Short mmCIF file of C-alpha atoms in Angstrom, two decimals:
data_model
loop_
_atom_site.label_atom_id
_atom_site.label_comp_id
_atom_site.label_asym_id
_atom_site.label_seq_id
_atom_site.Cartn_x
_atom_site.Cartn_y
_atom_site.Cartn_z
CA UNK A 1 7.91 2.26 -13.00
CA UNK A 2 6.95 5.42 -14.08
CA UNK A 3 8.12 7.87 -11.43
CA UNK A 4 9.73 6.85 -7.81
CA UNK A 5 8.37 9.73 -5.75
CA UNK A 6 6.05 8.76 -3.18
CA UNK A 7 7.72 4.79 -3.04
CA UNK A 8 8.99 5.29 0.05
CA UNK A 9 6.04 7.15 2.04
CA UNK A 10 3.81 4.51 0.13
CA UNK A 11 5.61 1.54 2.07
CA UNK A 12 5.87 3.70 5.29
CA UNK A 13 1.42 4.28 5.12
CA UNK A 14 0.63 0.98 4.25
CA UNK A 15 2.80 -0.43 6.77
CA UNK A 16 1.68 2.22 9.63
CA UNK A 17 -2.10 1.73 8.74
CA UNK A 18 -1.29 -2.57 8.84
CA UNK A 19 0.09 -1.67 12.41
CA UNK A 20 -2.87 0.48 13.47
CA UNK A 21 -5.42 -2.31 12.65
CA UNK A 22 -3.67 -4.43 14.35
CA UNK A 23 -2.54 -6.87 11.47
CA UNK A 24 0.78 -8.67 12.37
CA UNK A 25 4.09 -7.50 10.91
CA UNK A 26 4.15 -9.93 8.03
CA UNK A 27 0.92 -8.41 6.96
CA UNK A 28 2.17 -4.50 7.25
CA UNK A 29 5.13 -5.41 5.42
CA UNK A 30 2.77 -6.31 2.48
CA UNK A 31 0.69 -3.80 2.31
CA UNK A 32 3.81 -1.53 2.28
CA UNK A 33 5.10 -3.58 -0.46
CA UNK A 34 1.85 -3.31 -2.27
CA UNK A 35 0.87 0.70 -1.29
CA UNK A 36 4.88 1.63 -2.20
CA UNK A 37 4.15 -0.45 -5.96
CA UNK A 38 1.18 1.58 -6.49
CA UNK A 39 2.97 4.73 -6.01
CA UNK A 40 5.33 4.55 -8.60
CA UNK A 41 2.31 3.62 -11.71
CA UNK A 42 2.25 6.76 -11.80
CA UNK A 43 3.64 10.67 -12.12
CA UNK A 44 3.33 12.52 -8.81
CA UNK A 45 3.91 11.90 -4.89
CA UNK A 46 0.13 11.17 -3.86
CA UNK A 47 -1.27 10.14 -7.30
CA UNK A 48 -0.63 6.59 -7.40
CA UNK A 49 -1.83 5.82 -3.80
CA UNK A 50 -4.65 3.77 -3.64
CA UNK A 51 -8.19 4.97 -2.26
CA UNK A 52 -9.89 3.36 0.94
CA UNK A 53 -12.03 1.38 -1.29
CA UNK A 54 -8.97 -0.09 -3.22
CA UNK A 55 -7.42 -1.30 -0.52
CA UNK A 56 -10.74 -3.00 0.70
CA UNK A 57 -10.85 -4.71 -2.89
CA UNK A 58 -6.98 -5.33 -2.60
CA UNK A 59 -7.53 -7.03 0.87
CA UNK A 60 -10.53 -8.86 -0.32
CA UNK A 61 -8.42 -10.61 -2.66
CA UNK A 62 -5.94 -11.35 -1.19
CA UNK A 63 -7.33 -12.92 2.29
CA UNK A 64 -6.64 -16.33 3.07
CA UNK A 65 -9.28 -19.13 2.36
#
């Protein structure tokens, strides 16, 4: 952890934007686990959030088989 500011809005976007794309609750609450983890690599509120693209390589990854 480098610097907490931004944790909690991290959680709150990933889990709003899961919600919007209609991913079930289970799902939001991971992707606000994972948005809220990236926000505290580094210094800053909005630095450590991850682009469009990174989530779209996060999500690849992590999909089900």
């Amino acid at each position: 952890v480098i610097d907490t500011v931004g944790a909690g809005d991290g959680f709150a976007v990933g889990v709003i934007s899961a919600l919007l794309e209609n991913l079930d609750f289970a799902e939001a609450v991971q992707r606000g686990n994972w948005v809220g983890s990236r926000a505290v690599q580094s210094r800053g509120d909005m630095e450590g959030l991850p682009t469009r693209a990174e989530l779209t390589h996060h999500n690849a990854q992590t999909a089900p088989e």
